[in-house]
Amino acid sequence: MAGADGRSAARLAAVQALYQMEVAEKGLNEIFAEFESFWIGKEIEGEHYKTAEIAFFRDILTGILADQGPIDRLIDKTLAEGWPLARVDAVMRAILRAGAYELKKRSDVPARVAIKEYVDVAGAFFGREEAGMINAVLDTLARRLRAVEFEARP
């Protein structure tokens, strides 16, 4: 599925996959096989998982894994002092990594779109306070990485 819905579904799937990789210690190829065969676009226990843009899903995951150290350091510098990324909930960590990856490497996606999408993903898992924290961290990162997108227009 192409378009905004396919990308939104890919972002949600990527966050779920990152979480799975961390807690179940699964590898990238295993995650691709599992999500693409059994989750994306399927119905599981009465819940339908939307069809995702597979290439975008794969890009987010491979991009994060290829650049995870720098991405994590970027997030660490943005989080409140005393709260390194390692202390953040695993799902929040996955959301922050995916959002930071898009802001850093996917200039084809407007920063405000990436931020809104990941705040929406956060809203699927957490309450208002946590979604607000995701928004604040990603907004700070976006203004650092893509300042030109936030400059006032005449």
Short mmCIF file of N, CA and C in Angstrom, two decimals:
data_model
loop_
_atom_site.label_atom_id
_atom_site.label_comp_id
_atom_site.label_asym_id
_atom_site.label_seq_id
_atom_site.Cartn_x
_atom_site.Cartn_y
_atom_site.Cartn_z
N MET A 1 0.85 -1.17 0.00
CA MET A 1 0.00 0.00 0.00
C MET A 1 0.89 1.24 0.00
N ALA A 2 0.64 2.11 -0.93
CA ALA A 2 1.43 3.34 -1.01
C ALA A 2 0.66 4.46 -0.34
N GLY A 3 1.30 5.59 -0.20
CA GLY A 3 0.63 6.75 0.34
C GLY A 3 0.76 6.88 1.84
N ALA A 4 0.02 7.88 2.36
CA ALA A 4 0.12 8.23 3.77
C ALA A 4 -0.29 7.09 4.69
N ASP A 5 -1.39 6.39 4.36
CA ASP A 5 -1.84 5.29 5.23
C ASP A 5 -0.82 4.17 5.28
N GLY A 6 -0.23 3.85 4.14
CA GLY A 6 0.79 2.80 4.09
C GLY A 6 2.03 3.17 4.88
N ARG A 7 2.38 4.45 4.84
CA ARG A 7 3.55 4.90 5.61
C ARG A 7 3.24 4.94 7.10
N SER A 8 2.04 5.37 7.46
CA SER A 8 1.65 5.38 8.88
C SER A 8 1.69 3.97 9.44
N ALA A 9 1.15 3.02 8.68
CA ALA A 9 1.15 1.62 9.11
C ALA A 9 2.59 1.09 9.19
N ALA A 10 3.45 1.52 8.27
CA ALA A 10 4.86 1.09 8.28
C ALA A 10 5.57 1.62 9.53
N ARG A 11 5.26 2.85 9.91
CA ARG A 11 5.88 3.42 11.11
C ARG A 11 5.46 2.65 12.36
N LEU A 12 4.17 2.37 12.47
CA LEU A 12 3.68 1.61 13.62
C LEU A 12 4.31 0.22 13.65
N ALA A 13 4.36 -0.44 12.51
CA ALA A 13 4.97 -1.77 12.43
C ALA A 13 6.45 -1.71 12.77
N ALA A 14 7.13 -0.67 12.33
CA ALA A 14 8.56 -0.53 12.61
C ALA A 14 8.80 -0.38 14.11
N VAL A 15 7.98 0.40 14.77
CA VAL A 15 8.11 0.57 16.22
C VAL A 15 7.87 -0.76 16.92
N GLN A 16 6.84 -1.49 16.51
CA GLN A 16 6.56 -2.79 17.10
C GLN A 16 7.71 -3.76 16.84
N ALA A 17 8.26 -3.71 15.63
CA ALA A 17 9.37 -4.60 15.28
C ALA A 17 10.62 -4.26 16.09
N LEU A 18 10.92 -2.99 16.24
CA LEU A 18 12.08 -2.58 17.05
C LEU A 18 11.93 -3.07 18.49
N TYR A 19 10.73 -2.94 19.01
CA TYR A 19 10.45 -3.42 20.36
C TYR A 19 10.69 -4.93 20.44
N GLN A 20 10.15 -5.67 19.47
CA GLN A 20 10.33 -7.12 19.43
C GLN A 20 11.81 -7.50 19.35
N MET A 21 12.54 -6.77 18.53
CA MET A 21 13.97 -7.06 18.37
C MET A 21 14.70 -6.89 19.69
N GLU A 22 14.31 -5.87 20.45
CA GLU A 22 14.98 -5.60 21.71
C GLU A 22 14.59 -6.60 22.80
N VAL A 23 13.30 -6.82 23.00
CA VAL A 23 12.89 -7.66 24.12
C VAL A 23 13.03 -9.15 23.84
N ALA A 24 12.85 -9.56 22.58
CA ALA A 24 12.95 -10.98 22.24
C ALA A 24 14.29 -11.33 21.61
N GLU A 25 15.13 -10.30 21.46
CA GLU A 25 16.47 -10.47 20.87
C GLU A 25 16.41 -11.20 19.53
N LYS A 26 15.51 -10.72 18.67
CA LYS A 26 15.37 -11.30 17.33
C LYS A 26 16.20 -10.49 16.35
N GLY A 27 16.69 -11.16 15.31
CA GLY A 27 17.48 -10.50 14.29
C GLY A 27 16.61 -9.86 13.22
N LEU A 28 17.23 -9.04 12.40
CA LEU A 28 16.52 -8.27 11.38
C LEU A 28 15.79 -9.18 10.39
N ASN A 29 16.46 -10.18 9.86
CA ASN A 29 15.81 -11.05 8.87
C ASN A 29 14.64 -11.81 9.47
N GLU A 30 14.79 -12.24 10.71
CA GLU A 30 13.69 -12.93 11.40
C GLU A 30 12.50 -11.99 11.58
N ILE A 31 12.78 -10.76 11.93
CA ILE A 31 11.72 -9.75 12.11
C ILE A 31 11.02 -9.45 10.79
N PHE A 32 11.81 -9.27 9.72
CA PHE A 32 11.19 -9.03 8.40
C PHE A 32 10.24 -10.18 8.06
N ALA A 33 10.71 -11.40 8.19
CA ALA A 33 9.90 -12.57 7.85
C ALA A 33 8.64 -12.62 8.70
N GLU A 34 8.79 -12.43 10.00
CA GLU A 34 7.64 -12.51 10.91
C GLU A 34 6.60 -11.44 10.61
N PHE A 35 7.04 -10.19 10.52
CA PHE A 35 6.09 -9.10 10.31
C PHE A 35 5.45 -9.15 8.93
N GLU A 36 6.24 -9.42 7.92
CA GLU A 36 5.71 -9.41 6.56
C GLU A 36 4.82 -10.63 6.29
N SER A 37 5.05 -11.73 6.97
CA SER A 37 4.25 -12.94 6.76
C SER A 37 3.03 -13.02 7.68
N PHE A 38 3.18 -12.57 8.91
CA PHE A 38 2.15 -12.84 9.90
C PHE A 38 1.45 -11.61 10.50
N TRP A 39 1.99 -10.41 10.33
CA TRP A 39 1.40 -9.24 10.98
C TRP A 39 0.82 -8.23 10.00
N ILE A 40 1.67 -7.70 9.16
CA ILE A 40 1.28 -6.60 8.29
C ILE A 40 0.16 -7.03 7.34
N GLY A 41 -0.97 -6.32 7.42
CA GLY A 41 -2.11 -6.59 6.56
C GLY A 41 -2.92 -7.81 6.97
N LYS A 42 -2.65 -8.37 8.13
CA LYS A 42 -3.34 -9.60 8.57
C LYS A 42 -4.29 -9.30 9.72
N GLU A 43 -5.16 -10.27 10.00
CA GLU A 43 -6.04 -10.18 11.15
C GLU A 43 -5.55 -11.18 12.19
N ILE A 44 -5.32 -10.69 13.41
CA ILE A 44 -4.82 -11.54 14.49
C ILE A 44 -5.73 -11.32 15.70
N GLU A 45 -6.32 -12.41 16.17
CA GLU A 45 -7.21 -12.36 17.33
C GLU A 45 -8.24 -11.25 17.21
N GLY A 46 -8.85 -11.15 16.01
CA GLY A 46 -9.91 -10.18 15.78
C GLY A 46 -9.45 -8.76 15.50
N GLU A 47 -8.16 -8.52 15.56
CA GLU A 47 -7.65 -7.18 15.30
C GLU A 47 -6.96 -7.17 13.94
N HIS A 48 -7.37 -6.19 13.11
CA HIS A 48 -6.80 -6.12 11.76
C HIS A 48 -5.61 -5.16 11.75
N TYR A 49 -4.49 -5.65 11.25
CA TYR A 49 -3.29 -4.82 11.11
C TYR A 49 -3.26 -4.27 9.69
N LYS A 50 -3.17 -2.96 9.58
CA LYS A 50 -3.22 -2.32 8.27
C LYS A 50 -2.05 -2.75 7.39
N THR A 51 -2.30 -2.67 6.10
CA THR A 51 -1.25 -2.96 5.13
C THR A 51 -0.26 -1.81 5.15
N ALA A 52 0.99 -2.15 5.28
CA ALA A 52 2.04 -1.13 5.37
C ALA A 52 2.86 -1.09 4.09
N GLU A 53 3.48 0.05 3.86
CA GLU A 53 4.42 0.18 2.75
C GLU A 53 5.70 -0.55 3.17
N ILE A 54 5.88 -1.75 2.64
CA ILE A 54 6.96 -2.65 3.06
C ILE A 54 8.34 -2.03 2.87
N ALA A 55 8.57 -1.37 1.74
CA ALA A 55 9.90 -0.78 1.49
C ALA A 55 10.22 0.27 2.55
N PHE A 56 9.22 1.05 2.96
CA PHE A 56 9.42 2.08 3.97
C PHE A 56 9.67 1.43 5.34
N PHE A 57 8.91 0.40 5.68
CA PHE A 57 9.10 -0.38 6.91
C PHE A 57 10.53 -0.91 6.97
N ARG A 58 10.97 -1.53 5.89
CA ARG A 58 12.33 -2.09 5.85
C ARG A 58 13.39 -1.00 5.96
N ASP A 59 13.15 0.14 5.30
CA ASP A 59 14.12 1.24 5.33
C ASP A 59 14.29 1.77 6.75
N ILE A 60 13.20 1.95 7.47
CA ILE A 60 13.28 2.45 8.84
C ILE A 60 14.12 1.49 9.69
N LEU A 61 13.81 0.20 9.61
CA LEU A 61 14.54 -0.77 10.45
C LEU A 61 16.01 -0.87 10.07
N THR A 62 16.30 -1.03 8.79
CA THR A 62 17.70 -1.17 8.39
C THR A 62 18.47 0.12 8.64
N GLY A 63 17.81 1.25 8.45
CA GLY A 63 18.46 2.54 8.68
C GLY A 63 18.82 2.75 10.14
N ILE A 64 17.91 2.38 11.03
CA ILE A 64 18.19 2.52 12.46
C ILE A 64 19.33 1.61 12.87
N LEU A 65 19.29 0.36 12.43
CA LEU A 65 20.34 -0.58 12.83
C LEU A 65 21.70 -0.16 12.28
N ALA A 66 21.73 0.40 11.07
CA ALA A 66 23.00 0.83 10.47
C ALA A 66 23.59 2.05 11.18
N ASP A 67 22.74 2.85 11.83
CA ASP A 67 23.18 4.13 12.40
C ASP A 67 22.77 4.26 13.87
N GLN A 68 22.59 3.12 14.55
CA GLN A 68 22.00 3.16 15.89
C GLN A 68 22.85 3.92 16.91
N GLY A 69 24.15 3.74 16.91
CA GLY A 69 25.00 4.46 17.87
C GLY A 69 24.82 5.97 17.76
N PRO A 70 25.03 6.55 16.56
CA PRO A 70 24.84 7.99 16.42
C PRO A 70 23.40 8.45 16.71
N ILE A 71 22.42 7.65 16.32
CA ILE A 71 21.02 8.01 16.59
C ILE A 71 20.79 8.03 18.10
N ASP A 72 21.27 7.01 18.81
CA ASP A 72 21.09 6.97 20.26
C ASP A 72 21.79 8.14 20.94
N ARG A 73 22.98 8.50 20.48
CA ARG A 73 23.70 9.64 21.08
C ARG A 73 22.95 10.94 20.83
N LEU A 74 22.36 11.08 19.65
CA LEU A 74 21.58 12.26 19.32
C LEU A 74 20.38 12.38 20.26
N ILE A 75 19.69 11.28 20.49
CA ILE A 75 18.53 11.27 21.39
C ILE A 75 18.99 11.55 22.82
N ASP A 76 20.08 10.91 23.25
CA ASP A 76 20.60 11.13 24.60
C ASP A 76 20.87 12.60 24.87
N LYS A 77 21.44 13.30 23.88
CA LYS A 77 21.74 14.73 24.05
C LYS A 77 20.48 15.56 24.18
N THR A 78 19.36 15.04 23.67
CA THR A 78 18.11 15.79 23.65
C THR A 78 17.24 15.50 24.87
N LEU A 79 17.36 14.31 25.43
CA LEU A 79 16.57 13.96 26.61
C LEU A 79 17.00 14.79 27.82
N ALA A 80 16.13 14.89 28.79
CA ALA A 80 16.45 15.63 30.01
C ALA A 80 17.67 15.02 30.67
N GLU A 81 18.50 15.87 31.24
CA GLU A 81 19.71 15.39 31.90
C GLU A 81 19.34 14.38 32.98
N GLY A 82 20.12 13.32 33.05
CA GLY A 82 19.85 12.29 34.03
C GLY A 82 18.91 11.21 33.51
N TRP A 83 18.40 11.38 32.29
CA TRP A 83 17.50 10.39 31.70
C TRP A 83 18.06 9.91 30.37
N PRO A 84 19.11 9.10 30.41
CA PRO A 84 19.64 8.58 29.16
C PRO A 84 18.62 7.66 28.49
N LEU A 85 18.77 7.47 27.22
CA LEU A 85 17.86 6.64 26.44
C LEU A 85 17.66 5.26 27.06
N ALA A 86 18.72 4.73 27.65
CA ALA A 86 18.64 3.40 28.27
C ALA A 86 17.62 3.33 29.40
N ARG A 87 17.29 4.46 30.02
CA ARG A 87 16.33 4.48 31.13
C ARG A 87 14.89 4.67 30.66
N VAL A 88 14.71 4.92 29.36
CA VAL A 88 13.39 5.16 28.80
C VAL A 88 12.72 3.81 28.49
N ASP A 89 11.40 3.74 28.64
CA ASP A 89 10.62 2.54 28.31
C ASP A 89 10.98 2.04 26.90
N ALA A 90 11.00 0.71 26.73
CA ALA A 90 11.43 0.11 25.46
C ALA A 90 10.59 0.56 24.26
N VAL A 91 9.28 0.71 24.43
CA VAL A 91 8.44 1.18 23.32
C VAL A 91 8.76 2.63 23.00
N MET A 92 8.94 3.45 24.03
CA MET A 92 9.31 4.86 23.80
C MET A 92 10.66 4.95 23.11
N ARG A 93 11.58 4.09 23.50
CA ARG A 93 12.91 4.06 22.87
C ARG A 93 12.76 3.76 21.37
N ALA A 94 11.91 2.80 21.04
CA ALA A 94 11.68 2.44 19.64
C ALA A 94 11.07 3.61 18.87
N ILE A 95 10.12 4.30 19.47
CA ILE A 95 9.48 5.46 18.82
C ILE A 95 10.51 6.57 18.60
N LEU A 96 11.31 6.85 19.61
CA LEU A 96 12.32 7.91 19.49
C LEU A 96 13.37 7.56 18.43
N ARG A 97 13.80 6.31 18.40
CA ARG A 97 14.79 5.90 17.41
C ARG A 97 14.23 6.02 15.99
N ALA A 98 13.01 5.57 15.80
CA ALA A 98 12.40 5.63 14.47
C ALA A 98 12.20 7.09 14.04
N GLY A 99 11.71 7.91 14.95
CA GLY A 99 11.51 9.33 14.63
C GLY A 99 12.83 10.03 14.34
N ALA A 100 13.82 9.76 15.16
CA ALA A 100 15.15 10.37 14.96
C ALA A 100 15.75 9.93 13.63
N TYR A 101 15.58 8.67 13.29
CA TYR A 101 16.08 8.17 12.00
C TYR A 101 15.45 8.95 10.85
N GLU A 102 14.14 9.08 10.87
CA GLU A 102 13.48 9.80 9.77
C GLU A 102 13.94 11.25 9.70
N LEU A 103 14.06 11.89 10.86
CA LEU A 103 14.49 13.29 10.87
C LEU A 103 15.92 13.43 10.36
N LYS A 104 16.75 12.46 10.68
CA LYS A 104 18.16 12.53 10.30
C LYS A 104 18.41 12.12 8.86
N LYS A 105 17.73 11.07 8.40
CA LYS A 105 18.08 10.46 7.11
C LYS A 105 17.03 10.55 6.02
N ARG A 106 15.79 10.88 6.35
CA ARG A 106 14.73 10.87 5.34
C ARG A 106 14.26 12.30 5.07
N SER A 107 15.09 13.06 4.38
CA SER A 107 14.72 14.46 4.09
C SER A 107 13.53 14.56 3.14
N ASP A 108 13.14 13.45 2.51
CA ASP A 108 11.95 13.45 1.66
C ASP A 108 10.66 13.52 2.49
N VAL A 109 10.77 13.26 3.79
CA VAL A 109 9.62 13.34 4.69
C VAL A 109 9.73 14.65 5.46
N PRO A 110 8.74 15.55 5.33
CA PRO A 110 8.80 16.80 6.09
C PRO A 110 8.91 16.52 7.59
N ALA A 111 9.72 17.31 8.27
CA ALA A 111 9.95 17.09 9.70
C ALA A 111 8.65 17.10 10.49
N ARG A 112 7.77 18.04 10.21
CA ARG A 112 6.51 18.13 10.96
C ARG A 112 5.64 16.88 10.77
N VAL A 113 5.70 16.31 9.57
CA VAL A 113 4.95 15.08 9.29
C VAL A 113 5.51 13.93 10.13
N ALA A 114 6.83 13.77 10.13
CA ALA A 114 7.46 12.70 10.91
C ALA A 114 7.12 12.85 12.39
N ILE A 115 7.22 14.06 12.91
CA ILE A 115 6.92 14.29 14.34
C ILE A 115 5.48 13.90 14.64
N LYS A 116 4.52 14.41 13.85
CA LYS A 116 3.10 14.11 14.08
C LYS A 116 2.84 12.61 14.03
N GLU A 117 3.43 11.94 13.04
CA GLU A 117 3.22 10.50 12.90
C GLU A 117 3.68 9.73 14.14
N TYR A 118 4.86 10.07 14.65
CA TYR A 118 5.38 9.34 15.81
C TYR A 118 4.68 9.73 17.11
N VAL A 119 4.15 10.96 17.18
CA VAL A 119 3.33 11.32 18.33
C VAL A 119 2.04 10.50 18.28
N ASP A 120 1.49 10.30 17.08
CA ASP A 120 0.30 9.45 16.93
C ASP A 120 0.60 8.01 17.33
N VAL A 121 1.76 7.50 16.94
CA VAL A 121 2.16 6.14 17.34
C VAL A 121 2.24 6.08 18.87
N ALA A 122 2.86 7.10 19.47
CA ALA A 122 2.96 7.13 20.93
C ALA A 122 1.58 7.11 21.57
N GLY A 123 0.63 7.81 20.97
CA GLY A 123 -0.73 7.84 21.48
C GLY A 123 -1.41 6.47 21.47
N ALA A 124 -0.95 5.58 20.60
CA ALA A 124 -1.51 4.22 20.55
C ALA A 124 -1.05 3.38 21.73
N PHE A 125 0.06 3.76 22.35
CA PHE A 125 0.64 2.97 23.43
C PHE A 125 0.59 3.66 24.79
N PHE A 126 0.58 4.98 24.78
CA PHE A 126 0.74 5.74 26.02
C PHE A 126 -0.32 6.83 26.14
N GLY A 127 -0.27 7.50 27.28
CA GLY A 127 -1.16 8.62 27.53
C GLY A 127 -0.59 9.92 26.99
N ARG A 128 -1.28 10.98 27.33
CA ARG A 128 -0.96 12.32 26.83
C ARG A 128 0.45 12.79 27.24
N GLU A 129 0.83 12.50 28.48
CA GLU A 129 2.11 12.97 28.99
C GLU A 129 3.28 12.37 28.21
N GLU A 130 3.22 11.07 27.96
CA GLU A 130 4.29 10.40 27.22
C GLU A 130 4.33 10.84 25.77
N ALA A 131 3.14 10.99 25.16
CA ALA A 131 3.08 11.48 23.78
C ALA A 131 3.65 12.90 23.70
N GLY A 132 3.40 13.69 24.73
CA GLY A 132 3.96 15.04 24.79
C GLY A 132 5.48 15.02 24.88
N MET A 133 6.01 14.06 25.64
CA MET A 133 7.46 13.93 25.75
C MET A 133 8.06 13.54 24.40
N ILE A 134 7.44 12.62 23.70
CA ILE A 134 7.90 12.22 22.37
C ILE A 134 7.89 13.44 21.45
N ASN A 135 6.81 14.21 21.49
CA ASN A 135 6.69 15.42 20.68
C ASN A 135 7.83 16.39 20.98
N ALA A 136 8.09 16.62 22.26
CA ALA A 136 9.12 17.59 22.66
C ALA A 136 10.51 17.15 22.19
N VAL A 137 10.83 15.88 22.39
CA VAL A 137 12.16 15.38 22.00
C VAL A 137 12.32 15.43 20.48
N LEU A 138 11.32 14.95 19.74
CA LEU A 138 11.44 14.95 18.27
C LEU A 138 11.44 16.37 17.70
N ASP A 139 10.65 17.27 18.31
CA ASP A 139 10.64 18.65 17.85
C ASP A 139 12.02 19.30 18.05
N THR A 140 12.63 19.06 19.20
CA THR A 140 13.97 19.59 19.47
C THR A 140 14.99 19.03 18.47
N LEU A 141 14.91 17.72 18.23
CA LEU A 141 15.80 17.09 17.24
C LEU A 141 15.59 17.69 15.85
N ALA A 142 14.34 17.86 15.47
CA ALA A 142 14.02 18.38 14.14
C ALA A 142 14.57 19.80 13.97
N ARG A 143 14.43 20.61 14.98
CA ARG A 143 14.93 21.99 14.89
C ARG A 143 16.45 22.03 14.82
N ARG A 144 17.10 21.03 15.40
CA ARG A 144 18.56 20.93 15.33
C ARG A 144 18.99 20.38 13.97
N LEU A 145 18.33 19.33 13.51
CA LEU A 145 18.74 18.65 12.28
C LEU A 145 18.23 19.33 11.00
N ARG A 146 17.09 19.98 11.11
CA ARG A 146 16.45 20.56 9.92
C ARG A 146 15.97 21.98 10.19
N ALA A 147 16.85 22.79 10.71
CA ALA A 147 16.50 24.16 11.10
C ALA A 147 15.81 24.92 9.98
N VAL A 148 16.25 24.68 8.75
CA VAL A 148 15.69 25.42 7.61
C VAL A 148 14.18 25.21 7.47
N GLU A 149 13.67 24.05 7.87
CA GLU A 149 12.23 23.79 7.77
C GLU A 149 11.43 24.58 8.80
N PHE A 150 12.12 25.12 9.80
CA PHE A 150 11.41 25.84 10.86
C PHE A 150 11.65 27.35 10.81
N GLU A 151 12.42 27.79 9.84
CA GLU A 151 12.67 29.22 9.71
C GLU A 151 11.38 29.93 9.29
N ALA A 152 11.20 31.14 9.81
CA ALA A 152 9.99 31.91 9.47
C ALA A 152 10.00 32.25 7.98
N ARG A 153 8.86 32.11 7.38
CA ARG A 153 8.73 32.45 5.95
C ARG A 153 8.22 33.88 5.83
N PRO A 154 8.73 34.60 4.82
CA PRO A 154 8.28 36.01 4.66
C PRO A 154 6.83 36.11 4.27
#
